[in-house]
Amino acid sequence: MDGHTMNPGDLSWDPVAKLGDLHIYPRMKAADVVTRAADAEVILTNKVPIGRDMMDLLTRLKYIGVLATGYNTVDSAYAHQLGLPVTNIPGYSRDSVAQMVFAYILHVTNMVWDYNNSVKNGDWETSADFSYIRTAPVELSGKTLGIIGYGDIGRKLGEMARAFGMEVLISRKQDGTLPGGSQDDINLGRVHAVPMEELFERSSFISLHTPLNSHTREMVDSSLLSRIKPGTVLLNTSRGGVIHEESVLDALDDGKLICYAADVYDQEPPKPASALIHHPKTLFTPHIAWASRDARERAIRIAADNIQAWMDGKPVNVVNDVQRGRV
Ligand SMILES: NC(=O)C1=CN([C@@H]2O[C@H](COP(=O)(O)OP(=O)(O)OC[C@H]3O[C@@H](n4cnc5c(N)ncnc54)[C@H](O)[C@@H]3O)[C@@H](O)[C@H]2O)C=CC1
Ligand SMILES: O=C(O)C(=O)COP(=O)(O)O
């Protein structure tokens, strides 16, 4: 549907092309989906929303592959009703996304770019001393990182944080349950599981890694943000919709949140003049955390493996619990 972001020309679609008759559209408007995909049995979409109206009209469709980990753009519950499997691509960009979170953290704590600009502007050459401090760097060792959503990316981020000597907190879900797969790390003392409210109270850095769904939409609201310590940094590489935008703006304005660093926005691309994007205390990248060449190459290969497994009658990475074909 929208192959350009995954492969702007530096990769090959061959792993997918080998499986059938492949048509790549660099971009697609929602209004064109039904005509362009009328004959398709398999569609791959990244951010083109696939809703129930389209699924009703695409009568030949048997499989929807999401070219991403987050699959909030597809009405997978309705696809389930139709017996249409929806697959995603877990894990392909785990290392790249966790690395991006640390790029934001180090940007805030070490200000390499600000110091570089100051040096290039001549401040060092005219300094009275061998060194000068504009804003003191912050040492991460001993600081607390709170991770909301301890899955593939959250776990990798925790590993990186421990290498920096940070304490890692993870949150229980709203119903009190632990994220799957976290028990070992809790038992080994690598992370501490606390209620979401306590995580907001204790963390200097809070990083969001949940999927966007009805439980997580606008989860980070004024109630949670009222608990943070002055000087907290909020990091979001999950989905823009996980935060309540007005509440984040208020927390930035009242000085408790010193930075909101994000790779995602509720509507992408954002409309011009977003107050959040243009706020002096925010740091934004254009949904690029996943986009290393390595990760994109992995994604194309896994997308092809997903289709092959489904053709072989043993589907994998199905997110809506449909194991058979359209009924
Ligand atoms: N910015 C980017 O480039 C990328 C963004 N993403 C986003 O990051 C999200 C996470 O990715 P992964 O770690 O690979 O997914 P994952 O599925 O491995 O991990 C998500 C974790 O969140 C937990 N969770 C779900 N609801 C929760 C709640 N209400 N409270 C606390 N924990 C909850 C789950 O139990 C799971 O452990 C994706 O859904 C996607 O939206 C993913 C890849 C790239
Ligand atoms: O994999 C994901 O969920 C991502 O957000 C990565 O970006 P993409 O959706 O692949 O453009």
Tab-separated table of C-alpha atoms and ligand atoms in Angstrom:
chain	number	residue	atom	x	y	z
A	1	MET	CA	0.000	0.000	0.000
A	2	ASP	CA	2.650	2.491	1.094
A	3	GLY	CA	5.971	0.849	0.300
A	4	HIS	CA	8.048	4.021	0.065
A	5	THR	CA	8.754	4.484	3.785
A	6	MET	CA	9.898	0.873	4.228
A	7	ASN	CA	11.938	0.873	1.036
A	8	PRO	CA	12.682	4.270	-0.489
A	9	GLY	CA	14.971	2.508	-2.979
A	10	ASP	CA	17.887	1.227	-0.925
A	11	LEU	CA	16.499	-2.303	-0.430
A	12	SER	CA	15.036	-5.118	-2.500
A	13	TRP	CA	11.445	-6.374	-2.340
A	14	ASP	CA	12.613	-9.718	-3.788
A	15	PRO	CA	11.819	-11.789	-0.676
A	16	VAL	CA	8.140	-10.774	-1.117
A	17	ALA	CA	8.189	-10.704	-4.927
A	18	LYS	CA	9.237	-14.364	-5.014
A	19	LEU	CA	5.944	-15.384	-3.420
A	20	GLY	CA	3.535	-14.139	-6.090
A	21	ASP	CA	2.484	-11.313	-8.350
A	22	LEU	CA	3.640	-8.206	-6.461
A	23	HIS	CA	2.549	-4.606	-7.048
A	24	ILE	CA	4.281	-1.929	-4.988
A	25	TYR	CA	2.584	1.416	-4.485
A	26	PRO	CA	4.929	4.009	-2.952
A	27	ARG	CA	1.963	5.818	-1.383
A	28	MET	CA	-1.783	5.314	-1.370
A	29	LYS	CA	-4.755	7.448	-0.389
A	30	ALA	CA	-7.458	5.641	1.570
A	31	ALA	CA	-9.888	6.438	-1.256
A	32	ASP	CA	-7.780	4.411	-3.731
A	33	VAL	CA	-7.393	1.241	-1.666
A	34	VAL	CA	-10.500	-0.563	-2.847
A	35	THR	CA	-9.846	0.020	-6.558
A	36	ARG	CA	-6.136	-0.679	-6.453
A	37	ALA	CA	-6.375	-3.760	-4.247
A	38	ALA	CA	-9.559	-5.163	-5.844
A	39	ASP	CA	-7.765	-8.266	-7.164
A	40	ALA	CA	-5.397	-8.741	-4.239
A	41	GLU	CA	-5.487	-11.799	-2.011
A	42	VAL	CA	-2.697	-10.446	0.174
A	43	ILE	CA	-2.147	-6.820	1.091
A	44	LEU	CA	0.738	-5.272	2.976
A	45	THR	CA	0.123	-1.946	4.655
A	46	ASN	CA	2.224	0.163	6.919
A	47	LYS	CA	0.179	3.240	7.801
A	48	VAL	CA	-2.694	3.148	5.277
A	49	PRO	CA	-5.687	2.439	7.549
A	50	ILE	CA	-7.627	-0.695	6.616
A	51	GLY	CA	-11.131	-0.401	8.045
A	52	ARG	CA	-14.248	-2.524	7.912
A	53	ASP	CA	-15.736	-0.818	4.827
A	54	MET	CA	-12.643	-1.701	2.824
A	55	MET	CA	-12.575	-5.281	4.058
A	56	ASP	CA	-16.231	-5.701	3.070
A	57	LEU	CA	-15.481	-4.467	-0.451
A	58	LEU	CA	-12.204	-6.354	-0.945
A	59	THR	CA	-13.909	-9.693	-1.418
A	60	ARG	CA	-10.851	-11.517	-2.782
A	61	LEU	CA	-8.737	-10.512	0.213
A	62	LYS	CA	-7.461	-13.380	2.378
A	63	TYR	CA	-4.593	-11.909	4.370
A	64	ILE	CA	-3.543	-8.509	5.764
A	65	GLY	CA	0.116	-8.054	6.607
A	66	VAL	CA	1.102	-4.974	8.610
A	67	LEU	CA	4.609	-3.816	7.704
A	68	ALA	CA	5.229	-2.651	11.278
A	69	THR	CA	5.105	-3.834	14.880
A	70	GLY	CA	2.233	-1.535	15.842
A	71	TYR	CA	-0.942	-2.642	14.069
A	72	ASN	CA	-3.360	0.006	15.314
A	73	THR	CA	-4.022	1.131	11.714
A	74	VAL	CA	-5.970	-2.053	10.899
A	75	ASP	CA	-9.373	-2.961	12.353
A	76	SER	CA	-8.073	-6.373	13.377
A	77	ALA	CA	-11.174	-7.176	15.448
A	78	TYR	CA	-13.385	-6.825	12.370
A	79	ALA	CA	-10.872	-8.827	10.332
A	80	HIS	CA	-11.247	-11.531	12.981
A	81	GLN	CA	-15.024	-11.569	12.411
A	82	LEU	CA	-14.377	-12.102	8.699
A	83	GLY	CA	-11.784	-14.808	9.336
A	84	LEU	CA	-9.044	-12.616	7.860
A	85	PRO	CA	-5.662	-13.094	9.533
A	86	VAL	CA	-3.752	-9.905	10.361
A	87	THR	CA	-0.018	-10.279	10.941
A	88	ASN	CA	2.539	-7.824	12.263
A	89	ILE	CA	6.345	-7.764	12.399
A	90	PRO	CA	7.501	-8.072	15.968
A	91	GLY	CA	11.016	-7.250	17.075
A	92	TYR	CA	12.498	-6.118	13.749
A	93	SER	CA	13.386	-2.638	15.029
A	94	ARG	CA	13.884	-3.371	18.734
A	95	ASP	CA	17.558	-2.384	18.838
A	96	SER	CA	17.099	0.671	16.605
A	97	VAL	CA	14.212	2.055	18.672
A	98	ALA	CA	15.909	1.472	22.035
A	99	GLN	CA	19.016	3.197	20.636
A	100	MET	CA	16.899	6.189	19.602
A	101	VAL	CA	15.537	6.489	23.138
A	102	PHE	CA	19.117	6.734	24.370
A	103	ALA	CA	19.893	9.279	21.659
A	104	TYR	CA	17.184	11.495	23.216
A	105	ILE	CA	18.347	10.808	26.766
A	106	LEU	CA	21.965	11.647	25.939
A	107	HIS	CA	20.857	14.717	24.011
A	108	VAL	CA	19.196	15.965	27.202
A	109	THR	CA	21.943	14.955	29.639
A	110	ASN	CA	25.085	15.763	27.635
A	111	MET	CA	24.024	18.501	25.208
A	112	VAL	CA	26.764	17.595	22.705
A	113	TRP	CA	25.138	19.618	19.944
A	114	ASP	CA	24.618	22.728	22.135
A	115	TYR	CA	28.227	22.621	23.328
A	116	ASN	CA	29.429	22.057	19.781
A	117	ASN	CA	27.544	25.161	18.650
A	118	SER	CA	28.992	27.161	21.515
A	119	VAL	CA	32.541	26.026	20.682
A	120	LYS	CA	32.043	26.747	16.965
A	121	ASN	CA	30.736	30.199	17.944
A	122	GLY	CA	34.098	30.901	19.608
A	123	ASP	CA	33.093	30.607	23.286
A	124	TRP	CA	35.996	28.243	24.100
A	125	GLU	CA	38.572	30.396	22.365
A	126	THR	CA	37.507	33.416	24.437
A	127	SER	CA	37.026	31.475	27.681
A	128	ALA	CA	39.037	32.547	30.758
A	129	ASP	CA	39.399	28.897	31.806
A	130	PHE	CA	40.305	25.578	30.197
A	131	SER	CA	36.659	24.580	30.504
A	132	TYR	CA	33.332	26.353	30.942
A	133	ILE	CA	29.967	25.056	32.070
A	134	ARG	CA	26.801	26.383	30.437
A	135	THR	CA	24.498	23.707	31.808
A	136	ALA	CA	26.190	20.934	33.771
A	137	PRO	CA	25.987	17.479	32.165
A	138	VAL	CA	23.855	15.005	34.110
A	139	GLU	CA	25.259	11.608	35.136
A	140	LEU	CA	22.859	8.767	34.392
A	141	SER	CA	24.336	6.282	36.842
A	142	GLY	CA	22.032	6.006	39.843
A	143	LYS	CA	19.105	7.737	38.097
A	144	THR	CA	15.814	5.933	37.596
A	145	LEU	CA	14.285	5.002	34.251
A	146	GLY	CA	10.613	4.025	34.205
A	147	ILE	CA	9.552	1.804	31.307
A	148	ILE	CA	5.859	1.590	30.439
A	149	GLY	CA	5.387	-1.485	28.224
A	150	TYR	CA	8.066	-4.061	28.947
A	151	GLY	CA	8.012	-5.972	25.666
A	152	ASP	CA	10.664	-6.323	22.966
A	153	ILE	CA	11.740	-2.675	22.933
A	154	GLY	CA	11.200	-2.049	26.640
A	155	ARG	CA	13.412	-5.010	27.569
A	156	LYS	CA	16.217	-3.879	25.246
A	157	LEU	CA	15.987	-0.376	26.680
A	158	GLY	CA	16.204	-1.781	30.210
A	159	GLU	CA	19.379	-3.653	29.271
A	160	MET	CA	20.936	-0.455	27.913
A	161	ALA	CA	19.880	1.520	30.990
A	162	ARG	CA	21.484	-1.027	33.325
A	163	ALA	CA	24.724	-0.662	31.359
A	164	PHE	CA	24.567	3.047	32.244
A	165	GLY	CA	24.103	2.141	35.921
A	166	MET	CA	20.458	3.209	36.009
A	167	GLU	CA	17.746	1.694	38.170
A	168	VAL	CA	14.906	0.343	36.007
A	169	LEU	CA	11.240	0.399	37.019
A	170	ILE	CA	8.535	-1.246	34.952
A	171	SER	CA	4.837	-0.693	35.327
A	172	ARG	CA	2.086	-3.120	35.977
A	173	LYS	CA	-0.857	-2.803	33.580
A	174	GLN	CA	-3.962	-0.928	34.741
A	175	ASP	CA	-5.500	-4.261	35.866
A	176	GLY	CA	-2.462	-4.958	38.074
A	177	THR	CA	-1.017	-7.715	35.873
A	178	LEU	CA	2.638	-7.791	34.840
A	179	PRO	CA	3.690	-7.523	31.188
A	180	GLY	CA	4.287	-11.035	29.807
A	181	GLY	CA	7.905	-12.179	29.993
A	182	SER	CA	8.932	-9.782	32.782
A	183	GLN	CA	8.921	-12.255	35.679
A	184	ASP	CA	12.472	-13.532	35.122
A	185	ASP	CA	13.928	-10.029	35.090
A	186	ILE	CA	11.978	-9.193	38.246
A	187	ASN	CA	13.207	-12.356	39.994
A	188	LEU	CA	16.780	-11.574	38.985
A	189	GLY	CA	16.463	-8.012	40.342
A	190	ARG	CA	17.121	-6.472	36.923
A	191	VAL	CA	13.923	-4.443	37.123
A	192	HIS	CA	11.384	-3.564	39.790
A	193	ALA	CA	7.674	-3.778	38.999
A	194	VAL	CA	5.555	-1.026	40.531
A	195	PRO	CA	2.093	0.434	39.924
A	196	MET	CA	2.006	3.021	37.140
A	197	GLU	CA	1.451	5.890	39.634
A	198	GLU	CA	4.575	4.968	41.618
A	199	LEU	CA	6.614	4.723	38.415
A	200	PHE	CA	5.622	8.299	37.562
A	201	GLU	CA	6.545	9.463	41.094
A	202	ARG	CA	9.988	7.841	41.206
A	203	SER	CA	11.399	8.060	37.674
A	204	SER	CA	13.641	10.804	36.297
A	205	PHE	CA	13.136	9.425	32.779
A	206	ILE	CA	9.883	7.761	31.664
A	207	SER	CA	9.770	5.918	28.334
A	208	LEU	CA	6.589	4.694	26.629
A	209	HIS	CA	6.556	1.335	24.809
A	210	THR	CA	2.985	0.061	24.833
A	211	PRO	CA	0.900	-0.565	21.743
A	212	LEU	CA	-1.857	1.965	21.060
A	213	ASN	CA	-5.223	0.421	21.857
A	214	SER	CA	-8.391	1.255	23.781
A	215	HIS	CA	-6.590	0.671	27.123
A	216	THR	CA	-3.579	2.837	26.343
A	217	ARG	CA	-5.152	5.726	24.384
A	218	GLU	CA	-4.362	8.953	26.298
A	219	MET	CA	-3.082	6.804	29.191
A	220	VAL	CA	-0.482	9.442	30.104
A	221	ASP	CA	-2.896	12.065	31.388
A	222	SER	CA	-2.985	14.904	33.929
A	223	SER	CA	-3.556	12.474	36.779
A	224	LEU	CA	-0.333	10.532	36.096
A	225	LEU	CA	1.632	13.661	35.187
A	226	SER	CA	0.589	15.339	38.460
A	227	ARG	CA	2.786	12.760	40.207
A	228	ILE	CA	6.097	13.439	38.467
A	229	LYS	CA	9.115	15.045	40.110
A	230	PRO	CA	10.249	18.446	38.823
A	231	GLY	CA	12.834	17.862	36.089
A	232	THR	CA	11.375	14.628	34.682
A	233	VAL	CA	11.930	13.715	31.011
A	234	LEU	CA	9.130	11.912	29.115
A	235	LEU	CA	10.136	9.864	26.057
A	236	ASN	CA	7.681	8.509	23.502
A	237	THR	CA	8.635	6.196	20.645
A	238	SER	CA	5.390	4.181	20.851
A	239	ARG	CA	2.400	6.035	19.416
A	240	GLY	CA	1.371	9.686	19.755
A	241	GLY	CA	-2.097	8.683	20.953
A	242	VAL	CA	-0.720	7.160	24.165
A	243	ILE	CA	-0.346	10.658	25.667
A	244	HIS	CA	-3.022	13.231	26.380
A	245	GLU	CA	-1.522	16.154	24.503
A	246	GLU	CA	-3.000	19.010	26.592
A	247	SER	CA	-1.784	17.380	29.812
A	248	VAL	CA	1.758	17.061	28.452
A	249	LEU	CA	1.675	20.719	27.367
A	250	ASP	CA	0.528	21.743	30.862
A	251	ALA	CA	3.296	19.678	32.510
A	252	LEU	CA	5.884	21.320	30.241
A	253	ASP	CA	4.512	24.783	30.971
A	254	ASP	CA	4.409	24.338	34.733
A	255	GLY	CA	8.068	23.272	34.578
A	256	LYS	CA	7.707	19.789	36.092
A	257	LEU	CA	8.396	18.090	32.774
A	258	ILE	CA	11.665	19.481	31.439
A	259	CYS	CA	11.458	17.682	28.109
A	260	TYR	CA	9.034	15.647	26.023
A	261	ALA	CA	11.077	13.778	23.411
A	262	ALA	CA	9.028	11.933	20.808
A	263	ASP	CA	9.288	10.081	17.525
A	264	VAL	CA	5.549	9.863	17.094
A	265	TYR	CA	2.492	12.101	16.906
A	266	ASP	CA	-1.182	11.309	17.095
A	267	GLN	CA	-1.696	12.312	13.479
A	268	GLU	CA	1.209	11.669	11.102
A	269	PRO	CA	2.265	13.779	9.372
A	270	PRO	CA	1.125	16.402	11.893
A	271	LYS	CA	-0.958	19.402	10.865
A	272	PRO	CA	1.079	22.636	10.709
A	273	ALA	CA	1.569	24.708	13.868
A	274	SER	CA	1.096	21.973	16.459
A	275	ALA	CA	1.600	23.550	19.897
A	276	LEU	CA	3.396	20.427	21.106
A	277	ILE	CA	5.798	20.158	18.193
A	278	HIS	CA	6.695	23.841	18.366
A	279	HIS	CA	7.002	23.970	22.150
A	280	PRO	CA	10.556	24.978	23.157
A	281	LYS	CA	10.844	22.059	25.585
A	282	THR	CA	9.985	19.307	23.102
A	283	LEU	CA	12.306	17.297	20.907
A	284	PHE	CA	10.804	15.582	17.849
A	285	THR	CA	11.956	13.157	15.161
A	286	PRO	CA	9.597	12.210	12.282
A	287	HIS	CA	8.738	8.561	13.190
A	288	ILE	CA	12.223	7.485	12.249
A	289	ALA	CA	13.343	5.356	15.235
A	290	TRP	CA	12.609	2.099	13.362
A	291	ALA	CA	14.126	3.174	10.059
A	292	SER	CA	17.724	1.961	10.137
A	293	ARG	CA	18.558	0.051	6.964
A	294	ASP	CA	19.230	-3.068	9.040
A	295	ALA	CA	15.787	-2.945	10.632
A	296	ARG	CA	13.960	-2.277	7.352
A	297	GLU	CA	15.774	-5.130	5.638
A	298	ARG	CA	14.785	-7.416	8.532
A	299	ALA	CA	11.170	-6.194	8.261
A	300	ILE	CA	10.890	-7.066	4.563
A	301	ARG	CA	12.335	-10.518	5.204
A	302	ILE	CA	9.952	-11.164	8.120
A	303	ALA	CA	6.977	-9.860	6.087
A	304	ALA	CA	7.852	-12.441	3.415
A	305	ASP	CA	8.331	-15.190	6.023
A	306	ASN	CA	4.925	-14.319	7.494
A	307	ILE	CA	3.238	-14.715	4.088
A	308	GLN	CA	5.112	-17.945	3.371
A	309	ALA	CA	4.094	-19.413	6.750
A	310	TRP	CA	0.450	-18.516	6.074
A	311	MET	CA	0.640	-20.078	2.571
A	312	ASP	CA	2.070	-23.200	4.209
A	313	GLY	CA	-0.966	-23.352	6.516
A	314	LYS	CA	1.080	-22.532	9.641
A	315	PRO	CA	0.608	-18.772	10.071
A	316	VAL	CA	2.884	-16.899	12.472
A	317	ASN	CA	2.769	-13.413	14.022
A	318	VAL	CA	-1.029	-13.354	13.742
A	319	VAL	CA	-2.369	-10.573	15.987
A	320	ASN	CA	-6.092	-11.295	15.748
A	321	ASP	CA	-6.180	-14.998	16.475
A	322	VAL	CA	-7.263	-16.078	12.990
A	323	GLN	CA	-5.406	-19.180	11.934
A	324	ARG	CA	-7.432	-20.140	8.871
A	325	GLY	CA	-8.527	-18.394	5.709
A	326	ARG	CA	-11.433	-16.032	5.120
A	327	VAL	CA	-14.766	-17.636	5.843
B	1	LIG	N1	8.779	4.647	16.676
B	1	LIG	C1	9.034	3.535	16.018
B	1	LIG	O1	9.770	3.560	15.046
B	1	LIG	C2	8.445	2.254	16.465
B	1	LIG	C3	7.381	2.225	17.323
B	1	LIG	N2	6.862	1.039	17.742
B	1	LIG	C4	5.754	1.097	18.706
B	1	LIG	O2	6.228	0.552	19.937
B	1	LIG	C5	5.263	-0.362	20.455
B	1	LIG	C6	5.961	-1.406	21.294
B	1	LIG	O3	6.783	-2.222	20.478
B	1	LIG	P1	7.373	-3.614	21.008
B	1	LIG	O4	8.112	-3.414	22.276
B	1	LIG	O5	8.089	-4.215	19.878
B	1	LIG	O6	6.003	-4.397	21.301
B	1	LIG	P2	5.722	-5.596	22.308
B	1	LIG	O7	4.367	-6.106	21.963
B	1	LIG	O8	6.872	-6.533	22.331
B	1	LIG	O9	5.649	-4.885	23.741
B	1	LIG	C7	4.569	-4.132	24.204
B	1	LIG	C8	4.466	-4.367	25.711
B	1	LIG	O10	3.502	-3.465	26.257
B	1	LIG	C9	2.809	-4.163	27.290
B	1	LIG	N3	1.551	-3.460	27.532
B	1	LIG	C10	0.439	-3.469	26.757
B	1	LIG	N4	-0.510	-2.696	27.319
B	1	LIG	C11	0.023	-2.186	28.461
B	1	LIG	C12	-0.471	-1.319	29.472
B	1	LIG	N5	-1.707	-0.851	29.408
B	1	LIG	N6	0.341	-1.014	30.512
B	1	LIG	C13	1.598	-1.523	30.593
B	1	LIG	N7	2.119	-2.356	29.656
B	1	LIG	C14	1.334	-2.677	28.612
B	1	LIG	C15	2.638	-5.566	26.722
B	1	LIG	O11	2.363	-6.487	27.748
B	1	LIG	C16	4.015	-5.782	26.090
B	1	LIG	O12	4.891	-6.310	27.066
B	1	LIG	C17	4.556	-0.900	19.186
B	1	LIG	O13	3.236	-1.338	19.491
B	1	LIG	C18	4.557	0.280	18.261
B	1	LIG	O14	3.378	1.030	18.460
B	1	LIG	C19	7.405	-0.150	17.359
B	1	LIG	C20	8.464	-0.188	16.483
B	1	LIG	C21	9.027	1.019	15.936
B	2	LIG	O1	6.932	-0.839	13.588
B	2	LIG	C1	6.285	0.088	14.098
B	2	LIG	O2	5.315	-0.074	14.846
B	2	LIG	C2	6.696	1.461	13.834
B	2	LIG	O3	6.176	2.401	14.363
B	2	LIG	C3	7.779	1.619	12.893
B	2	LIG	O4	7.498	2.456	11.925
B	2	LIG	P1	6.687	1.936	10.717
B	2	LIG	O5	5.333	1.706	11.337
B	2	LIG	O6	7.301	0.662	10.258
B	2	LIG	O7	6.716	3.057	9.784
